[in-house]
Amino acid sequence: MPAPLRLVFMGSDALALPVLNSLADCPDSPATIVGVFTQPDRPHGRGQKLEPGPIKVWAQSRGIPVFQPERLGPEDAVRVRDELRADASLVMAYGLLLKDDMLAAPRLGTFNVHTSILPRFRGASPVATAVASGLDETGVTFMRLVRKLDAGPIADCERVAIDSHDTTADITSKLSAAAVPLVTRCLRGLTAESLEFREQDESLATYCRRLAKSDGVLDFERPARSLAARINGLFPWPGCTVEIEGVTVKLGLAVAEEKGDAGSPGSVIGSDDEAVRVATGSGVLRLLRLQRPGGRMLPAPDFVRGFPLEAGKKLPSTAMPPLEAGQPFPRA
């Protein structure tokens, strides 16, 4: 049986923890993690105290060397190649740019786990954009990393269904779990020199961007299904909101009735034992969870007991900025 790969992991998000645990704990793991690169400690909380990220905490608990450069330089490529003697590097939600010397430092190259079914949703917010776009499925893709944004050749993909009640938080958890079998079989293929890559079809490539609070607006002239997807896709960040009598109400979960009571788009139709019902350009939007400033996210029946939403109340509409494009978005 071939020896496990000497693997350098590069990531900063808790999304990667199931993959790391699997690689570290599996008796016949395809890789030994010999070093971890993660972003520097950042200030958190009211006191703005520097705190380590989840990947650093994990690596330190395992006694794995941790490196935290603000930017990757030539010395980091030398470390990966000569000090850590890496066979491969695996990148997963790292957040720093890798230049050519870093990509080429490991013996077999540098690989990436991207949270979409490439070539769709290259860029910064693939999970949220997939959910907000109303797709029925998304996935995680194992690819060879190149300098061009998420454009490297693809080896394999693990697909994940998006259900009507799934938010981005839910799908992120599903993708995190789906990455475990994907990474395991791809690293086994690398070890056996049997993993095959195929180039992406550039004609099918789309791009997503970093989200902002300004994205959390709703246009009730749009169909209910589109609005529900937007609300669920932008939860927990940045969150969709509506202004109701000067109060900014955050929406945490919604579903659509494809057929329902007619009404002026944005008008509250009423409430039932599960949702606040709002008329849209097509169908009825069912708001299942709502939150007022300083409060908790509540099921709709609990919310309206303290914040009545009478039938006929009109919710304002605002044009919704696009989240997907056929070319990279300009940097903000």
Backbone as numpy.savetxt, mean C-alpha at the origin, in Angstrom:
# Nx Ny Nz CAx CAy CAz Cx Cy Cz
21.32 -30.45 -1.11 20.46 -29.25 -1.11 21.35 -28.00 -1.11
21.08 -27.03 -2.01 21.93 -25.83 -2.08 21.90 -25.05 -0.77
22.97 -24.35 -0.47 23.04 -23.52 0.72 22.08 -22.34 0.55
21.50 -21.85 1.67 20.62 -20.68 1.57 21.36 -19.48 1.01
20.63 -18.64 0.29 21.19 -17.40 -0.22 21.59 -16.48 0.94
22.69 -15.79 0.77 23.04 -14.70 1.70 22.28 -13.47 1.22
21.26 -13.08 1.99 20.30 -12.07 1.54 20.43 -10.78 2.37
20.52 -9.66 1.67 20.39 -8.34 2.30 18.96 -7.87 2.09
18.31 -7.49 3.18 16.94 -6.97 3.07 16.96 -5.46 3.20
16.15 -4.79 2.36 16.08 -3.34 2.36 14.60 -2.94 2.41
14.17 -2.42 3.57 12.78 -2.04 3.73 12.57 -1.23 4.98
11.40 -0.56 5.07 11.13 0.31 6.20 9.73 0.14 6.77
8.89 -0.65 6.13 7.48 -0.73 6.52 7.16 -2.07 7.15
6.24 -2.06 8.11 5.82 -3.30 8.78 5.19 -4.29 7.81
4.80 -3.83 6.62 4.30 -4.70 5.57 5.21 -5.92 5.36
6.52 -5.74 5.54 7.49 -6.79 5.24 7.69 -7.79 6.37
7.13 -7.55 7.54 7.43 -8.40 8.69 7.05 -9.87 8.49
5.90 -10.21 7.90 5.63 -11.63 7.67 6.67 -12.31 6.78
7.15 -11.61 5.75 8.20 -12.17 4.90 9.47 -12.39 5.71
9.87 -11.41 6.50 11.08 -11.53 7.29 10.96 -12.66 8.30
9.83 -12.76 8.98 9.63 -13.84 9.94 9.70 -15.20 9.27
9.10 -15.30 8.09 9.13 -16.57 7.38 10.56 -16.96 6.99
11.32 -16.01 6.46 12.69 -16.31 6.06 13.57 -16.66 7.26
13.33 -16.00 8.38 14.18 -16.24 9.56 13.80 -17.50 10.31
12.52 -17.89 10.27 12.05 -18.98 11.14 11.85 -20.32 10.43
11.73 -20.30 9.12 11.49 -21.55 8.39 12.74 -22.43 8.43
12.62 -23.69 8.86 13.80 -24.57 8.97 14.54 -24.77 7.65
13.79 -24.79 6.56 14.44 -24.95 5.24 14.33 -23.66 4.43
14.53 -22.53 5.09 14.44 -21.22 4.45 15.39 -21.13 3.26
14.94 -20.48 2.18 15.82 -20.33 1.02 16.88 -19.26 1.20
16.85 -18.52 2.31 17.80 -17.41 2.48 18.12 -17.19 3.96
19.33 -16.71 4.17 19.76 -16.22 5.47 19.94 -14.72 5.36
19.27 -13.97 6.23 19.36 -12.51 6.18 20.64 -12.09 6.89
21.56 -11.52 6.12 22.88 -11.17 6.67 23.01 -9.69 7.00
22.04 -8.90 6.60 22.07 -7.47 6.90 20.75 -6.84 6.50
20.41 -5.77 7.20 19.17 -5.05 6.93 19.48 -3.56 6.75
18.98 -2.99 5.66 19.02 -1.55 5.45 17.60 -1.01 5.66
17.47 0.00 6.48 16.17 0.61 6.73 16.37 2.10 6.97
15.31 2.87 6.88 15.46 4.32 7.00 15.86 4.72 8.42
16.49 5.87 8.56 16.90 6.34 9.89 15.72 6.50 10.84
16.02 6.44 12.13 15.00 6.69 13.14 14.36 8.05 12.90
13.04 8.12 13.09 12.29 9.35 12.86 11.59 9.81 14.13
11.33 11.13 14.26 10.60 11.62 15.44 9.14 11.19 15.41
8.62 10.82 16.58 7.23 10.39 16.68 6.60 10.99 17.93
5.27 11.12 17.89 4.52 11.51 19.07 4.66 12.98 19.40
4.03 13.35 20.51 4.01 14.75 20.91 5.40 15.26 21.25
6.21 14.40 21.85 7.55 14.82 22.22 8.54 14.78 21.09
8.11 14.26 19.92 8.98 14.15 18.75 10.29 13.44 19.10
10.19 12.39 19.89 11.35 11.60 20.26 11.71 10.67 19.11
13.00 10.54 18.82 13.43 9.63 17.77 13.11 8.19 18.17
12.44 7.50 17.25 12.08 6.10 17.50 12.45 5.25 16.30
12.90 4.01 16.53 13.23 3.13 15.42 11.97 2.64 14.72
12.10 2.35 13.43 11.00 1.78 12.68 10.86 0.29 12.96
9.77 -0.31 12.47 9.50 -1.73 12.77 10.55 -2.69 12.22
11.16 -2.36 11.09 12.16 -3.26 10.52 13.44 -3.26 11.35
13.84 -2.10 11.83 15.02 -2.03 12.70 14.78 -2.81 13.99
13.60 -2.60 14.58 13.27 -3.31 15.82 13.35 -4.82 15.59
12.78 -5.27 14.47 12.80 -6.70 14.16 14.24 -7.20 14.01
15.05 -6.50 13.23 16.42 -6.94 12.97 17.25 -6.98 14.26
17.10 -5.97 15.09 17.86 -5.94 16.34 17.46 -7.08 17.26
16.18 -7.44 17.24 15.73 -8.55 18.09 16.33 -9.88 17.64
16.79 -9.92 16.38 17.38 -11.14 15.82 18.90 -11.07 15.78
19.47 -9.95 16.20 20.92 -9.81 16.16 21.47 -9.64 14.76
20.65 -9.13 13.85 21.07 -8.92 12.46 21.62 -7.51 12.31
22.76 -7.31 11.66 23.31 -5.96 11.49 22.33 -5.03 10.77
22.22 -3.81 11.26 21.30 -2.81 10.72 22.08 -1.61 10.22
21.73 -1.11 9.04 22.37 0.06 8.45 21.27 1.06 8.09
21.50 2.35 8.43 20.44 3.36 8.27 20.95 4.63 7.60
21.49 4.56 6.41 21.95 5.79 5.75 20.78 6.68 5.35
21.00 8.00 5.42 19.99 8.93 4.92 19.87 8.80 3.40
21.00 8.59 2.75 21.05 8.30 1.32 22.07 7.20 1.11
21.82 6.38 0.10 22.75 5.29 -0.20 23.91 5.83 -1.03
25.13 5.55 -0.59 26.32 5.98 -1.31 27.17 4.81 -1.76
28.28 5.09 -2.42 29.17 4.02 -2.91 29.65 3.10 -1.79
29.83 3.65 -0.59 30.31 2.83 0.51 29.29 1.76 0.91
28.00 2.04 0.67 26.97 1.05 0.99 27.00 -0.11 -0.01
27.28 0.20 -1.27 27.41 -0.86 -2.27 28.61 -1.74 -1.95
29.70 -1.14 -1.53 30.89 -1.91 -1.15 30.57 -2.81 0.04
29.82 -2.27 1.01 29.46 -3.06 2.18 28.64 -4.29 1.78
27.66 -4.09 0.92 26.82 -5.21 0.48 27.64 -6.26 -0.25
28.53 -5.81 -1.12 29.32 -6.74 -1.94 30.43 -7.43 -1.15
31.21 -6.65 -0.38 32.44 -7.19 0.22 32.29 -7.60 1.68
31.59 -6.77 2.47 31.46 -7.07 3.89 30.37 -8.12 4.13
29.21 -7.91 3.53 28.09 -8.84 3.73 28.11 -9.99 2.74
28.88 -9.85 1.68 29.02 -10.89 0.65 27.65 -11.43 0.22
26.78 -10.48 -0.16 25.39 -10.83 -0.47 25.27 -11.55 -1.80
24.46 -12.60 -1.79 24.07 -13.24 -3.06 22.97 -12.43 -3.74
22.08 -11.85 -2.94 20.96 -11.08 -3.49 20.51 -10.04 -2.47
19.90 -8.97 -2.95 19.22 -8.00 -2.10 17.73 -8.04 -2.43
16.92 -7.94 -1.39 15.47 -7.92 -1.55 14.95 -6.60 -1.01
14.25 -5.84 -1.85 13.72 -4.53 -1.49 12.20 -4.63 -1.35
11.68 -4.06 -0.26 10.23 -4.09 -0.04 9.85 -2.85 0.76
9.25 -1.87 0.08 8.81 -0.63 0.74 9.95 0.02 1.52
11.05 0.29 0.83 12.23 0.88 1.47 12.14 2.39 1.54
11.91 3.05 0.40 11.75 4.49 0.40 12.99 5.27 0.02
14.09 4.61 -0.31 15.29 5.31 -0.78 15.65 4.84 -2.19
16.27 5.73 -2.96 16.67 5.44 -4.32 17.92 4.58 -4.34
17.91 3.52 -5.14 19.08 2.67 -5.33 19.71 2.99 -6.68
20.99 3.36 -6.67 21.70 3.64 -7.91 22.30 2.34 -8.47
22.91 2.46 -9.65 23.39 1.27 -10.36 24.38 0.45 -9.54
25.28 1.14 -8.80 26.27 0.37 -8.05 25.62 -0.47 -6.95
24.55 0.05 -6.35 23.85 -0.69 -5.31 23.04 -1.84 -5.92
22.45 -1.61 -7.07 21.68 -2.67 -7.73 22.57 -3.85 -8.11
23.80 -3.54 -8.51 24.71 -4.58 -9.00 25.58 -5.20 -7.91
25.51 -4.67 -6.69 26.42 -5.13 -5.64 26.26 -6.61 -5.30
25.05 -7.16 -5.14 24.92 -8.58 -4.83 25.28 -9.45 -6.04
25.72 -10.64 -5.76 26.16 -11.55 -6.82 25.07 -11.81 -7.86
23.84 -12.01 -7.43 22.74 -12.34 -8.34 21.88 -11.13 -8.70
22.11 -10.01 -8.03 21.35 -8.81 -8.34 20.42 -8.41 -7.22
19.58 -7.41 -7.50 18.66 -6.83 -6.52 17.24 -7.01 -7.02
16.36 -7.42 -6.10 14.99 -7.77 -6.46 14.02 -6.99 -5.58
12.81 -6.85 -6.09 11.82 -6.00 -5.43 10.49 -6.74 -5.33
9.79 -6.54 -4.22 8.42 -7.00 -4.08 7.53 -5.76 -4.16
6.75 -5.66 -5.24 5.91 -4.48 -5.48 4.45 -4.86 -5.26
3.71 -3.99 -4.56 2.34 -4.34 -4.16 1.29 -3.94 -5.19
1.48 -4.42 -6.42 0.45 -4.35 -7.45 0.74 -5.44 -8.47
-0.22 -5.64 -9.36 0.00 -6.55 -10.48 0.58 -5.72 -11.61
1.89 -5.69 -11.69 2.56 -4.88 -12.70 2.24 -5.41 -14.10
2.18 -4.49 -15.10 2.70 -3.11 -15.08 1.72 -2.03 -14.61
0.56 -2.40 -14.07 -0.37 -1.38 -13.58 0.04 -0.91 -12.19
-0.14 0.35 -11.94 0.12 0.98 -10.65 1.60 0.95 -10.26
2.46 1.37 -11.16 3.81 1.69 -10.76 3.77 2.97 -9.93
4.62 3.05 -8.94 4.67 4.31 -8.18 4.42 4.14 -6.70
4.00 5.25 -6.05 4.08 5.38 -4.60 2.88 4.85 -3.83
1.72 4.69 -4.45 0.51 4.31 -3.69 -0.27 3.20 -4.39
0.38 2.09 -4.75 -0.32 1.07 -5.54 -1.47 0.40 -4.82
-1.38 0.21 -3.51 -2.45 -0.48 -2.79 -3.68 0.41 -2.72
-3.51 1.62 -2.24 -4.64 2.54 -2.13 -5.28 2.82 -3.48
-4.46 2.96 -4.51 -5.00 3.29 -5.83 -5.78 2.12 -6.40
-5.33 0.90 -6.17 -6.08 -0.28 -6.64 -7.44 -0.36 -5.97
-7.49 -0.16 -4.65 -8.77 -0.22 -3.94 -9.65 0.95 -4.36
-9.08 2.15 -4.41 -9.85 3.35 -4.76 -10.36 3.32 -6.19
-9.73 2.50 -7.04 -10.17 2.38 -8.44 -11.29 1.37 -8.61
-11.67 0.70 -7.53 -12.79 -0.24 -7.61 -12.44 -1.57 -8.23
-11.16 -1.97 -8.20 -10.77 -3.25 -8.78 -11.26 -4.42 -7.93
-11.41 -5.57 -8.57 -11.80 -6.79 -7.86 -10.61 -7.54 -7.30
-9.40 -7.23 -7.80 -8.21 -7.91 -7.30 -6.98 -7.04 -7.49
-5.97 -7.35 -6.70 -4.65 -6.77 -6.87 -3.65 -7.88 -6.56
-2.41 -7.52 -6.23 -1.45 -8.58 -5.95 -0.08 -8.04 -5.60
0.84 -8.96 -5.38 2.25 -8.62 -5.15 3.07 -9.26 -6.26
4.03 -8.52 -6.77 4.85 -8.94 -7.90 6.32 -9.00 -7.48
6.99 -10.08 -7.88 8.44 -10.23 -7.65 9.14 -9.86 -8.94
10.05 -8.89 -8.88 10.68 -8.37 -10.08 12.15 -8.08 -9.82
12.92 -8.02 -10.89 14.29 -7.54 -10.80 14.27 -6.02 -10.80
15.00 -5.41 -9.89 14.97 -3.96 -9.75 15.93 -3.31 -10.74
15.40 -2.27 -11.43 16.20 -1.46 -12.35 15.99 0.01 -11.98
16.75 0.90 -12.61 16.67 2.32 -12.26 15.32 2.94 -12.64
14.71 2.51 -13.72 13.44 3.08 -14.14 12.33 2.63 -13.19
11.38 3.51 -12.87 10.38 3.30 -11.85 9.56 2.02 -12.08
9.79 1.03 -11.22 9.00 -0.22 -11.19 8.89 -0.87 -12.57
9.94 -0.75 -13.37 9.88 -1.21 -14.76 10.67 -2.48 -15.02
11.26 -3.07 -13.99 12.11 -4.24 -14.19 11.34 -5.46 -14.64
12.04 -6.47 -15.15 11.39 -7.69 -15.59 10.77 -8.45 -14.41
9.68 -9.15 -14.69 8.84 -9.81 -13.69 9.10 -11.31 -13.70
9.14 -11.89 -12.49 9.27 -13.34 -12.38 7.94 -13.99 -12.01
7.19 -13.41 -11.09 6.02 -14.10 -10.55 5.12 -13.08 -9.86
3.87 -13.51 -9.61 2.88 -12.65 -8.96 1.94 -13.50 -8.12
1.56 -12.98 -6.99 0.55 -13.61 -6.13 -0.65 -12.67 -6.07
-1.83 -13.18 -6.44 -3.02 -12.33 -6.54 -3.85 -12.36 -5.26
-4.56 -11.25 -5.01 -5.37 -11.08 -3.81 -6.70 -10.45 -4.21
-7.80 -11.03 -3.75 -9.12 -10.49 -4.05 -9.40 -9.24 -3.21
-10.10 -8.27 -3.82 -10.56 -7.08 -3.10 -12.08 -7.21 -2.96
-12.55 -7.34 -1.73 -13.97 -7.45 -1.46 -14.58 -6.07 -1.23
-15.91 -5.99 -1.28 -16.58 -4.69 -1.22 -16.36 -3.97 0.11
-16.09 -4.73 1.18 -15.87 -4.11 2.50 -14.40 -3.96 2.83
-13.52 -4.20 1.89 -12.08 -4.07 2.15 -11.63 -2.63 2.01
-10.90 -2.14 3.02 -10.22 -0.87 2.92 -8.75 -1.12 2.53
-8.01 -0.04 2.32 -6.58 -0.20 2.04 -5.87 -0.88 3.21
-6.30 -0.60 4.44 -5.69 -1.27 5.59 -5.89 -2.78 5.49
-7.08 -3.22 5.10 -7.35 -4.66 4.97 -6.52 -5.28 3.86
-6.45 -4.63 2.71 -5.73 -5.18 1.58 -4.23 -5.18 1.83
-3.73 -4.19 2.54 -2.31 -4.19 2.90 -1.97 -5.43 3.72
-2.83 -5.79 4.65 -2.60 -7.00 5.45 -2.64 -8.25 4.58
-3.58 -8.30 3.64 -3.67 -9.46 2.74 -2.42 -9.57 1.86
-1.96 -8.44 1.34 -0.78 -8.45 0.48 0.47 -8.83 1.27
0.54 -8.37 2.51 1.67 -8.71 3.37 1.76 -10.22 3.54
0.62 -10.87 3.75 0.60 -12.33 3.88 0.89 -13.02 2.55
0.36 -12.46 1.45 0.55 -13.07 0.13 2.01 -13.01 -0.32
2.76 -12.04 0.20 4.17 -11.92 -0.19 5.01 -13.08 0.32
4.56 -13.76 1.37 5.36 -14.84 1.96 5.57 -15.99 0.98
4.50 -16.60 0.44 4.74 -17.69 -0.52 5.42 -17.21 -1.80
5.11 -15.98 -2.22 5.74 -15.44 -3.43 7.25 -15.34 -3.27
7.71 -14.73 -2.18 9.14 -14.56 -1.96 9.82 -15.91 -1.77
9.17 -16.81 -1.04 9.77 -18.12 -0.79 10.04 -18.87 -2.09
9.04 -18.95 -2.95 9.25 -19.73 -4.18 10.21 -19.02 -5.14
10.20 -17.67 -5.15 11.12 -16.97 -6.04 12.57 -17.09 -5.57
12.80 -17.01 -4.27 14.16 -17.18 -3.77 14.64 -18.62 -3.98
13.73 -19.57 -3.86 14.11 -20.97 -4.17 14.50 -21.08 -5.65
13.74 -20.39 -6.50 14.08 -20.41 -7.92 15.42 -19.76 -8.20
15.73 -18.68 -7.49 17.04 -18.04 -7.65 18.15 -19.00 -7.25
17.95 -19.69 -6.13 18.97 -20.64 -5.65 19.20 -21.75 -6.66
18.12 -22.23 -7.24 18.21 -23.33 -8.21 18.54 -22.86 -9.61
18.68 -21.55 -9.79 18.95 -20.95 -11.10 17.87 -21.31 -12.12
16.62 -21.43 -11.62 15.50 -21.80 -12.49 14.46 -20.69 -12.62
14.68 -19.56 -11.92 13.71 -18.48 -11.96 13.82 -17.72 -13.27
12.71 -17.61 -13.98 12.69 -16.92 -15.27 11.97 -15.59 -15.16
12.49 -14.59 -15.87 11.92 -13.26 -15.86 11.41 -12.91 -17.25
10.36 -12.09 -17.28 9.82 -11.60 -18.56 9.70 -10.09 -18.48
9.94 -9.42 -19.58 9.84 -7.97 -19.61 8.38 -7.53 -19.48
8.16 -6.39 -18.86 6.81 -5.83 -18.75 6.37 -5.27 -20.10
5.05 -5.31 -20.31 4.46 -4.71 -21.50 4.27 -3.21 -21.22
5.13 -2.39 -21.78 5.11 -0.96 -21.50 3.81 -0.30 -21.95
3.13 -0.89 -22.93 1.88 -0.29 -23.41 0.77 -0.39 -22.36
0.94 -1.26 -21.38 -0.07 -1.44 -20.34 0.29 -0.73 -19.03
1.43 -0.06 -19.00 1.91 0.55 -17.76 1.04 1.75 -17.37
0.70 1.82 -16.07 0.08 3.01 -15.50 0.83 3.38 -14.22
0.57 4.59 -13.75 1.33 5.13 -12.62 0.39 5.70 -11.57
0.83 5.61 -10.32 0.11 6.25 -9.22 1.09 7.15 -8.47
0.59 7.96 -7.61 1.42 8.99 -6.98 1.26 8.95 -5.46
2.09 9.73 -4.79 1.95 9.87 -3.35 0.65 10.61 -3.05
-0.11 10.10 -2.09 -1.40 10.69 -1.76 -1.24 11.90 -0.84
-2.26 12.78 -0.87 -2.27 13.97 -0.03 -3.66 14.15 0.57
-3.76 14.95 1.61 -5.05 15.19 2.24 -6.06 15.76 1.25
-5.56 16.51 0.28 -6.45 17.11 -0.72 -7.13 16.07 -1.60
-6.68 14.82 -1.56 -7.32 13.75 -2.34 -8.60 13.25 -1.69
-8.82 13.59 -0.41 -9.94 13.02 0.32 -11.26 13.73 0.13
-11.57 14.11 -1.11 -12.83 14.81 -1.42 -13.71 13.88 -2.25
-15.00 14.19 -2.29 -15.95 13.33 -2.99 -16.85 14.15 -3.90
-17.11 13.60 -5.07 -18.03 14.21 -6.03 -19.26 13.31 -6.12
-20.35 13.73 -5.51 -21.53 12.87 -5.42 -22.28 12.74 -6.74
-21.82 13.46 -7.76 -22.36 13.22 -9.10 -21.84 11.90 -9.67
-20.77 11.38 -9.09 -20.20 10.12 -9.55 -21.06 8.95 -9.06
-20.93 7.75 -9.67 -21.71 6.59 -9.22 -21.34 6.16 -7.80
-22.29 5.57 -7.12 -22.08 5.12 -5.74 -20.93 4.14 -5.64
-20.80 3.25 -6.61 -19.72 2.26 -6.57 -18.36 2.94 -6.61
-18.22 3.98 -7.43 -16.96 4.71 -7.52 -16.65 5.43 -6.21
-17.67 6.00 -5.59 -17.47 6.73 -4.34 -17.11 5.79 -3.20
-17.77 4.64 -3.13 -17.45 3.67 -2.08 -16.01 3.19 -2.21
-15.59 2.93 -3.44 -14.20 2.50 -3.66 -13.22 3.58 -3.23
-13.55 4.82 -3.53 -12.66 5.93 -3.15 -12.54 6.04 -1.62
-13.66 5.95 -0.94 -13.65 6.04 0.52 -12.83 4.91 1.12
-13.05 3.69 0.65 -12.34 2.53 1.20 -10.87 2.55 0.84
-10.57 3.04 -0.37 -9.19 3.07 -0.81 -8.36 4.11 -0.09
-8.98 5.19 0.34 -8.24 6.26 1.02 -8.31 6.14 2.54
-8.75 4.98 3.03 -8.71 4.72 4.46 -7.62 3.71 4.77
-6.72 3.98 5.70 -6.78 5.04 6.70 -6.16 6.38 6.27
-5.35 6.41 5.20 -4.71 7.67 4.81 -5.00 7.95 3.36
-5.34 9.19 3.02 -5.53 10.38 3.88 -6.92 10.48 4.47
-7.82 9.59 4.04 -9.19 9.60 4.53 -10.06 10.55 3.75
-11.25 10.08 3.35 -12.23 10.96 2.71 -13.06 11.67 3.78
-13.37 12.92 3.51 -14.15 13.71 4.46 -15.27 14.46 3.75
-16.29 14.83 4.52 -17.35 15.71 4.03 -17.59 16.79 5.08
-17.90 17.97 4.62 -18.22 19.08 5.52 -19.73 19.09 5.76
-20.12 18.98 7.04 -21.53 18.98 7.40 -21.74 20.08 8.43
-22.38 21.17 8.00 -22.62 22.31 8.86 -21.35 22.77 9.58
-20.29 22.88 8.80 -19.03 23.38 9.33 -18.19 22.36 10.06
-18.65 21.12 10.16 -17.92 20.06 10.84 -17.34 19.11 9.80
-16.04 18.83 9.92 -15.40 17.91 8.99 -15.58 16.48 9.50
-16.35 15.69 8.78 -16.64 14.31 9.17 -15.82 13.38 8.29
-15.06 12.49 8.93 -14.23 11.53 8.21 -15.03 10.25 7.97
-14.87 9.68 6.78 -15.59 8.47 6.39 -14.62 7.29 6.38
-15.01 6.20 7.04 -14.09 5.09 7.19 -14.42 3.85 6.39
-15.67 3.69 5.97 -16.07 2.50 5.20 -17.39 2.79 4.52
-17.51 2.32 3.27 -18.75 2.52 2.52 -18.95 1.38 1.54
-20.20 1.14 1.18 -20.55 0.20 0.12 -21.62 0.87 -0.74
-21.89 0.27 -1.88 -22.84 0.86 -2.82 -24.07 -0.02 -2.98
-25.21 0.63 -3.10 -26.42 -0.02 -3.60 -26.52 0.37 -5.08
-26.42 -0.59 -5.94 -26.45 -0.26 -7.38 -27.80 0.32 -7.77
-28.85 -0.12 -7.09 -30.18 0.44 -7.33 -30.69 0.95 -5.98
-31.36 2.06 -6.01 -31.84 2.62 -4.75 -32.70 3.83 -5.00
-33.11 4.47 -3.91 -33.99 5.63 -3.99 -33.35 6.74 -4.81
-34.15 7.37 -5.65 -33.65 8.51 -6.42 -33.56 9.72 -5.51
-32.70 10.63 -5.86 -32.56 11.85 -5.09 -31.49 12.71 -5.69
-31.42 13.95 -5.27 -30.38 14.85 -5.75 -29.03 14.36 -5.25
-28.03 14.21 -6.14 -26.72 13.72 -5.69 -26.16 14.50 -4.52
-25.76 13.77 -3.46 -25.25 14.38 -2.25 -26.29 14.54 -1.16
-27.56 14.28 -1.47 -28.62 14.41 -0.48 -28.70 13.18 0.40
-28.79 13.39 1.72 -29.00 12.28 2.64 -30.43 11.77 2.46
-30.54 10.47 2.19 -31.86 9.86 2.01 -32.43 9.45 3.37
-31.56 9.05 4.26 -31.98 8.60 5.58 -30.97 7.62 6.14
-31.30 7.00 7.26 -30.42 6.03 7.91 -31.20 4.75 8.17
-30.48 3.63 8.24 -31.09 2.38 8.66 -30.23 1.80 9.79
-30.39 0.52 10.08 -29.67 -0.06 11.21 -28.22 -0.40 10.89
-27.74 0.02 9.69 -26.37 -0.26 9.31 -25.64 0.94 8.73
-26.37 1.85 8.08 -25.69 2.88 7.28 -26.49 4.16 7.18
-25.75 5.23 6.86 -26.35 6.47 6.37 -26.40 6.34 4.85
-27.57 6.60 4.26 -27.76 6.41 2.83 -27.76 7.78 2.14
-26.94 7.89 1.07 -26.77 9.16 0.37 -26.99 8.94 -1.12
-27.75 9.82 -1.74 -27.99 9.75 -3.18 -26.73 10.15 -3.94
-26.51 9.51 -5.08 -25.36 9.81 -5.93 -25.83 9.93 -7.38
-24.86 10.07 -8.28 -25.20 10.15 -9.69 -25.79 8.87 -10.23
-25.52 7.75 -9.55 -26.06 6.45 -9.94 -25.99 5.52 -8.75
-27.14 5.11 -8.23 -27.18 4.25 -7.06 -27.08 5.04 -5.76
-27.07 4.31 -4.66 -27.05 4.90 -3.33 -25.77 4.51 -2.61
-25.13 5.50 -2.01 -23.91 5.28 -1.23 -24.31 5.01 0.22
-23.82 3.90 0.75 -24.09 3.53 2.14 -22.84 3.80 2.98
-22.91 4.80 3.84 -21.80 5.15 4.70 -21.90 4.32 5.98
-20.93 3.43 6.18 -21.01 2.47 7.28 -20.25 2.91 8.53
-19.18 3.70 8.36 -18.41 4.17 9.51 -18.07 5.64 9.32
-18.26 6.43 10.38 -18.03 7.87 10.32 -17.35 8.33 11.60
-16.66 9.47 11.52 -15.91 9.98 12.66 -15.95 11.50 12.67
-16.31 12.07 13.81 -16.27 13.53 13.94 -14.93 13.93 14.56
-14.53 15.18 14.43 -13.24 15.61 14.97 -13.11 15.31 16.46
-11.99 14.72 16.83 -11.73 14.40 18.22 -12.43 13.15 18.71
-13.24 12.53 17.86 -13.96 11.33 18.26 -13.35 10.07 17.67
-14.03 8.96 17.92 -13.61 7.68 17.37 -14.39 7.38 16.09
-13.81 6.51 15.25 -14.55 6.04 14.09 -15.66 5.11 14.59
-16.91 5.44 14.24 -18.06 4.72 14.79 -18.90 4.09 13.68
-19.57 2.98 13.98 -20.60 2.48 13.07 -21.68 3.56 12.88
-22.26 3.59 11.71 -23.20 4.66 11.38 -24.33 4.84 12.40
-24.98 3.76 12.90 -26.06 3.98 13.87 -25.59 4.69 15.14
-24.37 4.36 15.61 -23.84 5.03 16.79 -23.50 6.48 16.48
-22.97 6.73 15.28 -22.59 8.08 14.91 -23.80 9.00 14.87
-24.89 8.57 14.23 -26.03 9.47 14.05 -26.79 9.71 15.35
-26.60 8.85 16.36 -27.23 9.14 17.65 -26.66 10.42 18.27
-25.37 10.66 18.02 -24.77 11.87 18.56 -24.61 12.99 17.54
-24.84 12.67 16.26 -24.66 13.66 15.18 -25.74 13.36 14.13
-26.98 13.80 14.38 -28.08 13.46 13.48 -27.84 13.92 12.04
-28.20 13.08 11.09 -28.12 13.41 9.67 -29.51 13.20 9.09
-30.31 14.25 9.11 -31.69 14.13 8.68 -31.79 13.98 7.17
-32.84 13.32 6.73 -33.11 13.20 5.30 -33.23 14.59 4.68
-32.64 14.74 3.52 -32.68 16.01 2.81 -31.45 16.86 3.00
-30.64 16.56 4.02 -29.41 17.33 4.22 -28.49 17.09 3.03
-27.89 18.16 2.52 -27.08 18.08 1.31 -25.59 18.08 1.68
-24.87 17.09 1.17 -23.42 17.02 1.35 -22.74 17.65 0.14
-21.75 18.51 0.35 -21.12 19.22 -0.77 -20.28 18.28 -1.64
-20.25 18.57 -2.93 -19.44 17.80 -3.88 -18.21 18.61 -4.30
-17.10 17.88 -4.50 -15.86 18.48 -4.99 -15.26 17.52 -6.00
-14.71 18.07 -7.09 -14.07 17.23 -8.10 -12.95 16.40 -7.48
-12.88 15.11 -7.83 -11.92 14.17 -7.25 -10.67 14.11 -8.11
-9.50 14.46 -7.56 -8.26 14.41 -8.36 -7.97 12.99 -8.84
-7.45 12.84 -10.05 -7.11 11.50 -10.55 -5.97 10.89 -9.73
-6.03 9.59 -9.54 -5.01 8.86 -8.79 -4.13 8.00 -9.70
-4.55 7.80 -10.94 -3.84 6.94 -11.89 -3.65 7.70 -13.21
-2.51 7.48 -13.84 -2.24 8.12 -15.13 -1.41 7.19 -16.01
-1.38 7.50 -17.29 -0.62 6.69 -18.22 0.86 7.03 -18.27
1.28 8.01 -17.51 2.69 8.38 -17.42 2.97 8.84 -16.00
4.22 8.86 -15.57 4.51 9.28 -14.18 3.98 10.66 -13.88
3.43 10.83 -12.67 2.97 12.12 -12.23 4.17 13.04 -11.99
4.03 14.33 -12.24 5.10 15.26 -11.88 5.35 15.23 -10.39
6.59 15.39 -9.98 6.89 15.42 -8.56 6.35 16.71 -7.95
5.75 16.55 -6.77 5.15 17.72 -6.09 6.25 18.66 -5.61
